[in-house]
Structure formats: C-alpha cells, structure tokens
XYZ file of C-alpha atoms in Angstrom:
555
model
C 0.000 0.000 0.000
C 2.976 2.607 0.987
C 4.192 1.509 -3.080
C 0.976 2.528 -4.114
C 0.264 5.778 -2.049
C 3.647 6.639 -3.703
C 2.794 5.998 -7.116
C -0.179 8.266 -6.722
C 1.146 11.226 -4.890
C 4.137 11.045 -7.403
C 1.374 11.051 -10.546
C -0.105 14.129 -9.010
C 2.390 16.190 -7.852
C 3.963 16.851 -11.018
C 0.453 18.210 -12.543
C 0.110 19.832 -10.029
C 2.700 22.108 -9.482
C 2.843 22.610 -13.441
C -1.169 23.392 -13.710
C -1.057 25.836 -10.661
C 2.137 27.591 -12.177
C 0.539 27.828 -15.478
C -3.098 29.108 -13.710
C -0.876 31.531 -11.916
C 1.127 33.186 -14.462
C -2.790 33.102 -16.815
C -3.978 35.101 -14.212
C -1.196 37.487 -13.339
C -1.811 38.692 -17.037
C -4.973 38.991 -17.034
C -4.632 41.038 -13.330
C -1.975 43.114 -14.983
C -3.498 43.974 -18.610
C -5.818 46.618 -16.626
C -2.669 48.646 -15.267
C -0.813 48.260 -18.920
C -1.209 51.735 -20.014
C 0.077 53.047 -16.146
C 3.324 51.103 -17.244
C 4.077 52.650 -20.814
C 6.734 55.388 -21.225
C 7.687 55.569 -17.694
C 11.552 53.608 -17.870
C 10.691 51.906 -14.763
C 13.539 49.223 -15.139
C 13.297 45.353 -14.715
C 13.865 45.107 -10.938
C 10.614 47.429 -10.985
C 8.997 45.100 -12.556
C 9.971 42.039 -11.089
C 9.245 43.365 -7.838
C 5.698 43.879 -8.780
C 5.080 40.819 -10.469
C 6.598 39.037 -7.055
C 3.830 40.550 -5.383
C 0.869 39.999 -7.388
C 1.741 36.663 -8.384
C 1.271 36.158 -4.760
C -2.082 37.563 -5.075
C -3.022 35.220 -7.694
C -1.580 32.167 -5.986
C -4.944 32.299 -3.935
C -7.115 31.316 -6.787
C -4.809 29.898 -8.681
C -4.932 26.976 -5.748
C -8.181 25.203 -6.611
C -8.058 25.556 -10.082
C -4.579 23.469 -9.953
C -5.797 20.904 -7.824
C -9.051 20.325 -10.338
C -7.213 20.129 -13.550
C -3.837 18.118 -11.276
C -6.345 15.076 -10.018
C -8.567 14.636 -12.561
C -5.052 14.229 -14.751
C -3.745 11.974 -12.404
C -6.951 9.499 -12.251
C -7.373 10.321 -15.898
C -3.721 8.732 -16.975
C -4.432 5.864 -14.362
C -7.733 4.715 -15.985
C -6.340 5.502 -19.646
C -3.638 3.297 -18.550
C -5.789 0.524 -16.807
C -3.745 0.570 -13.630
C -7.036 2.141 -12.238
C -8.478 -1.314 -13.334
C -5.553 -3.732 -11.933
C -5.797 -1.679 -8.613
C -9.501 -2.583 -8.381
C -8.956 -5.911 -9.088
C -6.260 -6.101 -6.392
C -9.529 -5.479 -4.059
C -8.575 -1.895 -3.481
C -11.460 0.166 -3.226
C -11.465 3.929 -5.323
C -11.519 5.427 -1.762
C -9.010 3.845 -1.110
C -6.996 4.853 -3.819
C -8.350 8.322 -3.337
C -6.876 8.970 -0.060
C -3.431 9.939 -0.309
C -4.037 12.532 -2.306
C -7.235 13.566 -0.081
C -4.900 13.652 3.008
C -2.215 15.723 0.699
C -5.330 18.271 -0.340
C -6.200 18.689 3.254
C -2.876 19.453 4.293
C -2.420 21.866 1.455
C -5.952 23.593 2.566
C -4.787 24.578 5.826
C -1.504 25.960 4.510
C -3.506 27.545 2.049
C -5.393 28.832 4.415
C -2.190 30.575 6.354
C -1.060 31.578 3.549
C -4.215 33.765 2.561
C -4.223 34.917 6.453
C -0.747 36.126 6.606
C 1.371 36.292 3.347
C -1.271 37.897 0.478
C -2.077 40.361 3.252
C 1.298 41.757 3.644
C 1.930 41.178 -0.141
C -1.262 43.401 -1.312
C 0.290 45.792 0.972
C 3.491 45.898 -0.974
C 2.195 45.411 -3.821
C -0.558 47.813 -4.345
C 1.600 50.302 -2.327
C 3.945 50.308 -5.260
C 1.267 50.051 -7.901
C 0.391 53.649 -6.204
C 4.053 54.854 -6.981
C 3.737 53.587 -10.333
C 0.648 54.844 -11.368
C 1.693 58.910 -9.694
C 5.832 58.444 -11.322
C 6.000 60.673 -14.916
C 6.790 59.118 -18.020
C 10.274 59.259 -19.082
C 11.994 62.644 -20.849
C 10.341 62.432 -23.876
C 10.535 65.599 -26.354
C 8.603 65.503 -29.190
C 8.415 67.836 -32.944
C 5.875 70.722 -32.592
C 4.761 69.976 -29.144
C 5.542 72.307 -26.285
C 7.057 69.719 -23.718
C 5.796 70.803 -20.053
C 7.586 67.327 -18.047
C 10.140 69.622 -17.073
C 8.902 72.078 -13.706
C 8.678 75.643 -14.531
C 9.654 75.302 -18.329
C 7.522 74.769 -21.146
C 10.103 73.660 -24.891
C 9.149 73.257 -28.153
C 11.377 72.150 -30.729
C 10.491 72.155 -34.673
C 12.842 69.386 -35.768
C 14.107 66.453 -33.700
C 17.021 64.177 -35.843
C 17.085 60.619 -35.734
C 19.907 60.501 -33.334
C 17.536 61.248 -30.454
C 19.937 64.159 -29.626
C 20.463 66.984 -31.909
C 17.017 69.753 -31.720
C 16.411 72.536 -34.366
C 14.827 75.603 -33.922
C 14.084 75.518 -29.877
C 11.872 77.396 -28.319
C 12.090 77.640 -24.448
C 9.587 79.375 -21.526
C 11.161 80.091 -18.531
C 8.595 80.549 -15.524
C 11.271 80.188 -12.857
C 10.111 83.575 -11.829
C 6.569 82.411 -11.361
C 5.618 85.795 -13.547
C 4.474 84.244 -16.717
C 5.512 84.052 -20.166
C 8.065 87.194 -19.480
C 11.685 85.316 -20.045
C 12.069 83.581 -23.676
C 14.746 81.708 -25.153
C 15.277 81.038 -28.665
C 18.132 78.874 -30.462
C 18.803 77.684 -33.866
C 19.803 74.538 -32.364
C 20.935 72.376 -29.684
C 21.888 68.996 -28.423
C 20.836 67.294 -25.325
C 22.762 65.197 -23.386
C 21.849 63.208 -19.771
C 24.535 63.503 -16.786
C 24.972 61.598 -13.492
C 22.896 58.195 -14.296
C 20.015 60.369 -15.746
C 19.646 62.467 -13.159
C 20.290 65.776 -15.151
C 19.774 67.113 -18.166
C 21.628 69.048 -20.781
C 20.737 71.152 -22.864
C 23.777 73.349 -25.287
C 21.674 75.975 -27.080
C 23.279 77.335 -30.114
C 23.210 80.867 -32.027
C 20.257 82.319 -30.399
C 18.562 85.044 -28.112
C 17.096 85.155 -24.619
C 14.303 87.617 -24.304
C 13.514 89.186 -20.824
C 11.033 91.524 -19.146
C 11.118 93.076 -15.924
C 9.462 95.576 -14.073
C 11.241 98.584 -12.353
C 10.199 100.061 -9.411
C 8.146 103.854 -9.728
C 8.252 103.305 -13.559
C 4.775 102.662 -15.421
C 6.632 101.099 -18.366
C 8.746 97.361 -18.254
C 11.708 97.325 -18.890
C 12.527 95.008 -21.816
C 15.880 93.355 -22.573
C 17.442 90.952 -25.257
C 20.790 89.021 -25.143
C 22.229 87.269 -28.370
C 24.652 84.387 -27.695
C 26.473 81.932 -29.678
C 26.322 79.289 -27.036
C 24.256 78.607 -23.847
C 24.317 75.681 -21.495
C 21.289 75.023 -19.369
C 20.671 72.161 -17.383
C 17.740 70.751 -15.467
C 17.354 68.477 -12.534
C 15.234 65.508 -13.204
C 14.808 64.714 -9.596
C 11.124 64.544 -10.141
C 10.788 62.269 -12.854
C 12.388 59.603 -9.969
C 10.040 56.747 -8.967
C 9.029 58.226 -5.246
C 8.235 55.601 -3.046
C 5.054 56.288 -0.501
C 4.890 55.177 3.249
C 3.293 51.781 3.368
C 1.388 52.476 6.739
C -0.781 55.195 4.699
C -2.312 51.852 2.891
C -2.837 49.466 6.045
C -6.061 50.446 6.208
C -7.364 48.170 3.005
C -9.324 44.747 4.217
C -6.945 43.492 1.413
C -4.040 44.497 3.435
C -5.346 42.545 7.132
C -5.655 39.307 8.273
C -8.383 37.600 9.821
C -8.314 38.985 13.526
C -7.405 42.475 12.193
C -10.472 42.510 10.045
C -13.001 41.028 13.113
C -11.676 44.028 15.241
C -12.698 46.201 11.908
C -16.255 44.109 11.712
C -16.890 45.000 15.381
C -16.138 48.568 14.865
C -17.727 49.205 11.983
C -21.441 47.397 13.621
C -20.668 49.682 16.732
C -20.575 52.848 14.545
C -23.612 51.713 12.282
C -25.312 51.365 15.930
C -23.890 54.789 17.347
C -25.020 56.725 14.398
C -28.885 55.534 14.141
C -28.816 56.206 17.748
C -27.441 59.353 17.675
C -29.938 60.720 15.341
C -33.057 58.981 16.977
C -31.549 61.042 20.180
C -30.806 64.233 18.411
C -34.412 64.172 16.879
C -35.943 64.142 19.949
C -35.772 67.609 20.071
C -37.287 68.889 17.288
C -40.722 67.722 18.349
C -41.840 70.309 20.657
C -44.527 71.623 19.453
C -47.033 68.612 18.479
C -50.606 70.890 19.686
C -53.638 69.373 17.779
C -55.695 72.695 16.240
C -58.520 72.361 18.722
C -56.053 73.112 21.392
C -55.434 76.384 19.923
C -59.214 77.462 20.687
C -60.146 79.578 23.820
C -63.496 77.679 25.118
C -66.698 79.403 24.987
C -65.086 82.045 22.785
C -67.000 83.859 20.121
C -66.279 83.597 16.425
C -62.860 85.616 15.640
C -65.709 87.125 12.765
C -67.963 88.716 14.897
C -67.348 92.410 15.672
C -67.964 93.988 18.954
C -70.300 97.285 19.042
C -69.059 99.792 20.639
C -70.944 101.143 23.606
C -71.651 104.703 22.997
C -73.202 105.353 26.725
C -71.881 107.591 29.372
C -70.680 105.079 31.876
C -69.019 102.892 29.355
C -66.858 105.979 27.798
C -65.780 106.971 31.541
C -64.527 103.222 31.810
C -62.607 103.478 28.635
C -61.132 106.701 30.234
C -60.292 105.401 33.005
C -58.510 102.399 31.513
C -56.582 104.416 29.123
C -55.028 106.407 32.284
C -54.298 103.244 34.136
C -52.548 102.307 30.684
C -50.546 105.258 31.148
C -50.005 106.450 34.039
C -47.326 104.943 36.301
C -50.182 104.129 39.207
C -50.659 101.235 36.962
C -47.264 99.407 38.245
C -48.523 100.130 42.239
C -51.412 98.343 41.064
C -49.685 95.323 40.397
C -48.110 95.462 43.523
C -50.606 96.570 45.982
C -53.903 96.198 43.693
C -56.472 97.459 46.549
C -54.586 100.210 47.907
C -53.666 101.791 44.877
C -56.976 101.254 43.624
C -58.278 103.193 46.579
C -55.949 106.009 46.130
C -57.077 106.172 42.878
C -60.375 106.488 43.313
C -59.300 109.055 45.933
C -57.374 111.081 43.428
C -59.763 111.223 40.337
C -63.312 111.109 41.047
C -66.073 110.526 38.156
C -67.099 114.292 37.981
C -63.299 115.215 37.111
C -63.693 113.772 34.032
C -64.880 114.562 30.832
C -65.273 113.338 27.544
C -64.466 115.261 24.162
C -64.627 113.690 20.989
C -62.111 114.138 18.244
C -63.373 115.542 14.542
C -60.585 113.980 12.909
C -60.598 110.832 13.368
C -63.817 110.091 15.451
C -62.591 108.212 18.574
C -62.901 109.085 22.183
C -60.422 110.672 24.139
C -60.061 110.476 28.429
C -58.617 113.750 30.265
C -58.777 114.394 33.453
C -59.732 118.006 35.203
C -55.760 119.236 35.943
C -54.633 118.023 32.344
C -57.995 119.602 30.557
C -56.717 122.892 32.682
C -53.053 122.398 31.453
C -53.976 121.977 27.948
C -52.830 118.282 28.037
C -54.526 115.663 26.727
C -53.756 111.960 27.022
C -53.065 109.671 24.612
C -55.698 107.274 23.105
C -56.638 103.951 24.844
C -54.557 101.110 24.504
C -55.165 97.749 23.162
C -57.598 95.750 25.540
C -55.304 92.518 26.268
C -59.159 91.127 27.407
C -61.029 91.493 24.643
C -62.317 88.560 22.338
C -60.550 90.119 19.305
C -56.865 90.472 20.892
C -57.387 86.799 22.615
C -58.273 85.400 18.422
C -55.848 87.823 16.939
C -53.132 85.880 19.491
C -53.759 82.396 19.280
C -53.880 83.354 15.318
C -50.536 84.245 15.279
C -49.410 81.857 17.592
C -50.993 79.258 15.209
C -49.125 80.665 12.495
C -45.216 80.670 14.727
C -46.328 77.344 15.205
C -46.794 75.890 12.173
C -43.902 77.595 11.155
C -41.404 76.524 13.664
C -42.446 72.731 12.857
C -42.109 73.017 9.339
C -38.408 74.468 9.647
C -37.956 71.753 12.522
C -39.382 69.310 10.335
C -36.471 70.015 7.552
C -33.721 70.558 9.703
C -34.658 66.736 10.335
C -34.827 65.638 6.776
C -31.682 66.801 6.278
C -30.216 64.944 9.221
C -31.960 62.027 8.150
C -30.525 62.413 4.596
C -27.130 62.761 6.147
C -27.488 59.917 8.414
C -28.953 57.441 6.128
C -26.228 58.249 3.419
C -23.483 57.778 6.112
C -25.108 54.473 7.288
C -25.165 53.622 3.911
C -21.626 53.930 3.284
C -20.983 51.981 6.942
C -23.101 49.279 5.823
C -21.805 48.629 2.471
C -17.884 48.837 4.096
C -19.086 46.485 7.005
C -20.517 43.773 4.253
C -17.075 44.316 2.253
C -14.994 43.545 5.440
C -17.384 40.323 6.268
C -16.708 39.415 2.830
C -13.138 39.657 2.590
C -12.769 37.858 6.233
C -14.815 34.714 5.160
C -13.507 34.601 1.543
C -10.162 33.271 3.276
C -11.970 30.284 4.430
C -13.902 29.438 1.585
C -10.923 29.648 -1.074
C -9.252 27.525 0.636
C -11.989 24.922 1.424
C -11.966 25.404 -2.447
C -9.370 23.076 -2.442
C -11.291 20.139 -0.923
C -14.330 20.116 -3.693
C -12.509 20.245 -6.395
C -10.583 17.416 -5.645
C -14.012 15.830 -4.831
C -15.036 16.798 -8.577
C -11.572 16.033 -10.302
C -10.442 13.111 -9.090
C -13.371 10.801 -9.420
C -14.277 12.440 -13.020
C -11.114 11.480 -14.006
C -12.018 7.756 -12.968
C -14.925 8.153 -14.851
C -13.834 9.925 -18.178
C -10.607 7.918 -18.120
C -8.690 10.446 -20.073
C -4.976 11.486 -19.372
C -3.002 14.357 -21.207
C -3.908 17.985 -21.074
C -7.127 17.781 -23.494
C -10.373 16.649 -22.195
C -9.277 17.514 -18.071
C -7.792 21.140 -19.288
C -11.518 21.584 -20.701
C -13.555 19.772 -18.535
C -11.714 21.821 -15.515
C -11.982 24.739 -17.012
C -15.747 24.288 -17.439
C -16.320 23.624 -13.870
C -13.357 26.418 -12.770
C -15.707 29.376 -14.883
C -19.087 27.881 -13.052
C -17.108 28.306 -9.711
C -16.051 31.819 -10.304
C -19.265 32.833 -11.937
C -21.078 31.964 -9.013
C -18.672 33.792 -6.660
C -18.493 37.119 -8.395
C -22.654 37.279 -9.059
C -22.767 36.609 -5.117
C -20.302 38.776 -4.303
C -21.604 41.937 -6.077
C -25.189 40.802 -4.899
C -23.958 40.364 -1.100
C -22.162 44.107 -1.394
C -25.126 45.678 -2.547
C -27.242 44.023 0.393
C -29.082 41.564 -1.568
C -27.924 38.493 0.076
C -25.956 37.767 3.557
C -22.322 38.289 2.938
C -21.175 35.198 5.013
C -23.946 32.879 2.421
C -22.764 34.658 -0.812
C -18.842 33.567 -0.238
C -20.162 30.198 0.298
C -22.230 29.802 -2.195
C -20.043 28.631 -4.811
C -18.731 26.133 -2.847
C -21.816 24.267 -1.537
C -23.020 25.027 -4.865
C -20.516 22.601 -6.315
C -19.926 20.041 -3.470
C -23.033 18.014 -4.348
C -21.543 17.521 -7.528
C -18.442 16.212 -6.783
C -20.246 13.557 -3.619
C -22.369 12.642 -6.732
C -19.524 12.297 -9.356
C -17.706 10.065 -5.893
C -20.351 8.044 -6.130
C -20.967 7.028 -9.855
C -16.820 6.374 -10.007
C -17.582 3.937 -6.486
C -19.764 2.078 -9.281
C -18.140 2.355 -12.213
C -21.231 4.346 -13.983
C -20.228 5.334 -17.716
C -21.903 8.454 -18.030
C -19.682 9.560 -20.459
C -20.171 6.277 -22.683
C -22.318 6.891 -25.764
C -23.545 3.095 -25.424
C -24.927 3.490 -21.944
C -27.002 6.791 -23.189
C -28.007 4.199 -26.488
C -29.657 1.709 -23.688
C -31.624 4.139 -22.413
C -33.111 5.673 -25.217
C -33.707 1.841 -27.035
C -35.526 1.036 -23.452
C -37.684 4.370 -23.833
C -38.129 3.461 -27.611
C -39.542 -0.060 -26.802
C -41.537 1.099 -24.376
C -43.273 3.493 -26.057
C -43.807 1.415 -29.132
C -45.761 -1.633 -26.797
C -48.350 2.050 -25.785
C-alpha cells in the first residue's frame, strides 16, 4: 500500500505544481493587462517590474490553488484509468476510496496551509504590492521631447522644438519658456539649435543651445513702463534636474487600512467597529431628533373655550358710563399708578379712586378721526390731553388675533424643525449607507479566506473521481472539462459577491455559495466512479433511449 500511495502522490504532484504555475502566471496577465497603459513610457527598469510581479503573483496564488488541484487530479486518475492501472488496482480489491486517499490527506494538508497563507502572506503582499502600484501609477513618463509639441515634463519650463534628428539628440529651432520667476511668459529663449545630453545616471539634463537670443522683461520700481531686454549668444548651457521624474516611493502604513491588506483577527476588530458605529449613528440621530418635536398641539387646542367667532365684531358702547370706563382704563394704561397696582392692587386702587373722582372727568370727541379721548380736570386745565386707549389685552378680538398668530409661529417653527430633520436624516442614512456597504465588504473579505481555501477540498471531490470516470490522461479533455467547472465556480462567486455588497444576500452565504453550490456535484460524481457508472459512454445513453423506444412502441 505505501508503493501505491507513492505511485499516486508522485502522478499528481507533477500536474500539479505545473497546472497551478501555469493558472498563476494566466492570471497574473490577465490582473496586470488593466494597469498596462500606467506602465508605458515611464523607464521603470526590470527590478521594478519584477518586484511587482513578485507581489501579485502572490495575489493570484490564492485562486490559482483550486483551479490546480481540479485540472492536477482529474489528470492523475485520468492517466491511471487511460492506462488501466485504475483497473488492476480494483482488481487487487482496493477500493477507489481507497486509492483516493493519499491525495485527499495531501489536499487537506495543502488547505490549511492555504489557508495561512491567505491569512498572513497575500495580506502583507497586497500591501506591498498595491503600495507600489500607487508609486507607479503617480511616477512621470520618461523625458520624452517631441516635434511641434511644447514639452511641459520639465517644472517651470515649457520647450518646443520644430525638428528632432534621428539621433535622439540633436534639436532645431528651440523654443524655451522660462517661468522660474513664477511671472508668466516674461523670459524667452530662442536657439537655432541644440543637443541634449543626460549627466549623473540620468539624473540631469543638458541642454547646449546654439546661435540664439534670450528675451527678458522686468518691471522697475516707480516706472509705469517694463523694462525690456534681449541678449544674443552663440552658445548657452542650461541644465535641469530631473529629480522629479524619480520613482518616489510612498509610506506603506498610509495603505494598512485596506481589508486586502489585514488578516483575519485584524479585520473582526474592523467588523466589530464598523457594527458599533452603524449602531452609534442611528442612535445618535433617533436622540438628536428628539428635540425637534416640541410643538405637536392638535388645532382644537389652539381654541379659547366658549369664545366667540374671531368674525364677529364687537359694538361699541356709545353710553356715558361705558366711555368713563374706557377713560379710566386708558389712564391706568398710562399712568405709572398702573405698576402700584400690580403690587398693591387694593390700595392703589383706593388712592385712585381718591385722586380722580367721576365728575373730574370729561369726555371730548375728536373731529378727525372720530374716537374718544379720556382727560382728566388738571390736564384739561393744562392743555394736556392723554393719549388714546390702549389695546384691551381682554377682549375677544386680541385673545383670536393671538392664538392666530401663535398658530401661524407654530406651524412655522415645525415646518423648519421638520427640515432641519430631513436633512439629518438624509445625512445619516447616506453615512449608514456607506458603513453598511464597508461592514458587508470587510465580512466578505474575512470569510472569503476560508472558503478559497476549502476550495481546495471540492474540487478534488469533482476532479479526481471524473477522471475515474472519463478515463482520459493528457492535457485535453481535463484542461476543458476543468476549465468548465473552474468558470461555473467563479461565476457563481463574483454574481454573489456583487449581490452580497449591494445588500441583496448575507455576505457570510454569498462567499459560500459557490462552494456548496458545487460540493453536491463532486459527492455525486464520488459516487458514480464507487460504481463504475459510464456516463460519459455513448452506449450506456443508447440503452436508455432503445428502453424508452420499446416502451413506447408496446403504448
């Protein structure tokens, strides 16, 4: 049995390293054809890009996994069927279980380190990786001067050149901005010609400017007019630090903050805190909105009981007795016995009864604008006359004239009150939003770790006994067949994925979808290899459908 555990594990791990190499480097491609145009022009050098590649090829590894180990086993159990030593191994009374189960105990081991793997090397690999992606993407393309287009790589110059020679070097007719000064277009240089030349491993550049003129302008102090200045030369040497067209690497702590960039524990502290904020901030606005509902009076309220209609008009009584009232009430309004009445109501009403008897006053009426007037017997001496009466606070019309505009304040204040909290709500509901949708990502990314590499596990249970069944070696039928069943596994996971960001479906069920979505089918493929079922025979199809024919034919 150890001879035959051997043979096995030495049939598949040769596929297997090949087929996972080859997914690998398929996928890297694909991963890196999206960032192709952030690469062009930019003379970022080989170790550049090995480094990258290091690091996403780490990436890939992930998923690269399964796939390896479905197109590795059902090779393996392909070769040994095409071979019949799948046959002579079941004749030696040596079950397919059996024969299944080194390389079940090999795909368990290589689950959990999978599994590590995903916890603690892609992290810290996205981190490096995407960190210099960033660099990448933010470096300048390389010094590249072109005919009849002003060149602006260079800080605070702007060239133009009308002819560039084939030697990459020699310029005609150069134009050159200088903005140095931060003033404009106000120094100018022009040159017949001119080569360029790079200095100090490309860190500088050269440029000797031939038969030409440099045009300045400068303003002079208490002088409305520039002054204006030209210089001829037969030879001028300028040269210009290319410091910033240097690939300027970033702090990598500014990216830790990715769920690509954390490991399991890391991203359940991140879970935890991003539930606790979803909490804190529906809270906080159920508290906050607490106050805006003060006023919450139904309209009946409002009403004074027995009151008369706010309509009906008063008549004015026209008698003596009622006109020395009004008098009387328009001096209390005005004269400053009215605050010892609030203090001592009786006595001051006694002293001023005392002080102004009924025959002291009189009554006059006024032409102009036909109202009454009060004035007492010194004032009427004096020539003074008070000032008309003053709203009746008592009254029926002052009392509906009140709770009118109170109604109105009212209604008013709840309506602003009543925005101020749809825009809270609006704010609140887009930040819990945001929360939300982070908080599914995070679940996502935590629980993808375990499923990819549980990934592992049912494809072996698909490849291995499909290749008993198909009984085909080589890189044909199990590169197709895999590939088949590799695109329905990712399918599934990226439709569940987008579905469980968007809140359509639990995130922890959408990452393991694809994997209990395929498991049945491999414990039902196990169990038509236990039997030796030819479902991919065109004679055991050809029974069936001769049994359905007969039958038929006897109705």
């Amino acid at each position: 049995m150890r001879k035959l555990d051997t043979l096995i594990l030495k049939a598949f791990f040769g596929p297997f390293v090949l087929t996972t190499v080859v997914a690998t480097f398929v996928l890297l491609i694909q991963y890196m054809l999206k960032y192709f145009d952030d690469f062009v022009g930019k003379n970022l050098g080989f170790d550049v890009f090995a480094e990258l590649l290091t690091y996403f090829s780490l990436n890939m590894l992930q998923a690269a996994l399964p796939l390896g180990v479905l197109v590795s086993s059902l090779m393996t159990f392909g070769n040994l069927g095409e071979n019949f030593e799948l046959t002579a191994i079941k004749s030696a009374g040596i079950s397919l279980v059996r024969a299944l189960r080194p390389i079940f105990f090999f795909v368990i081991i290589l689950t959990f380190a999978a599994f590590q793997f995903m916890n603690h090397v892609v992290p810290a690999a996205n981190l490096k990786a995407y960190s210099l992606l960033y660099d990448i993407k933010h470096k300048k393309p390389a010094l590249d001067i072109k005919e009849g287009v002003f060149y602006n790589g260079i800080p605070d110059y702007s060239i133009k050149v009308k002819e560039k020679l084939s030697d990459n070097k020699t310029l005609k007719d150069v134009l050159i901005y200088d903005h140095t000064d931060g003033k404009g277009n106000n120094r100018v240089i022009l040159a017949d010609s001119s080569r360029m030349f790079m200095m100090y491993n490309d860190k500088y550049l050269k440029l000797e400017l031939y038969d030409g003129n440099y045009y300045s302008e400068e303003s002079k102090p208490r002088e409305p007019v520039d002054q204006f200045y030209r210089t001829k030369f037969n030879r001028m040497d300028m040269v210009f630090n290319l410091s910033s067209f240097d690939l300027k690497r970033t702090k990598e702590e500014l990216f830790q903050n990715n769920r690509q960039m954390k490991n399991i524990s890391e991203l359940t502290v991140d879970i935890d805190s991003l539930g606790r904020s979803i909490y804190t901030s529906k809270q906080g606005f159920i508290t906050n909105a607490r106050g805006f509902f003060s006023y919450h009076l139904k309209e009946s309220e409002l009403k004074v009981p027995n009151a008369p209609p706010a309509k009906e008009e008063v008549k004015a009584d026209t008698t003596e007795q009622s006109v020395v009232e009004a008098s009387m009430l328009s001096f209390l309004t005005q004269n400053p016995v009215q605050k010892k009445l609030a203090k001592d109501p009786e006595g001051a009403g006694m002293r001023l009864q005392a002080k102004l008897p009924s025959t002291e006053l009189k009554v006059i009426k006024d032409d102009q604008d036909s109202t009454l007037t009060a004035i007492d017997a010194d004032s009427l001496a004096n020539g003074v006359v008070l000032g008309k009466p003053k709203l009746d606070t008592m009254s029926w019309e002052y009392l509906h004239s009140t709770l009118a505009k109170r109604k109105i304040d009212v209604l008013q204040t709840a309506k602003n009150q009543a925005q101020n909290v749809k825009v809270n709500l609006t704010s609140v509901v887009s930040r819990v939003k945001n929360l939300e949708k982070d908080h599914r990502r995070w679940i996502i990314e935590k629980w993808k770790k375990y499923s990819q590499a549980f990934a592992c596990i049912v494809m072996f249970l698909i490849g291995a006994p499909l290749g008993a069944i198909i009984k085909k070696g080589g890189l044909g039928v199990p590169v197709i067949v895999s590939i088949l069943f590799f695109l329905v596994f990712y399918i599934i996971g990226i439709i569940c994925e987008k579905s469980a960001k968007e809140g359509v479906m639990d995130p922890v069920l959408a990452v393991w979808v694809a994997d209990l979505a395929l498991l049945p089918i491999g414990l039902f493929f196990l169990r038509q290899a236990r039997i030796d079922a030819r479902l991919f025979d065109t004679d055991f199809y050809n029974v069936w459908i001769d049994k359905l024919k007969t039958r038929f034919s006897k109705k």
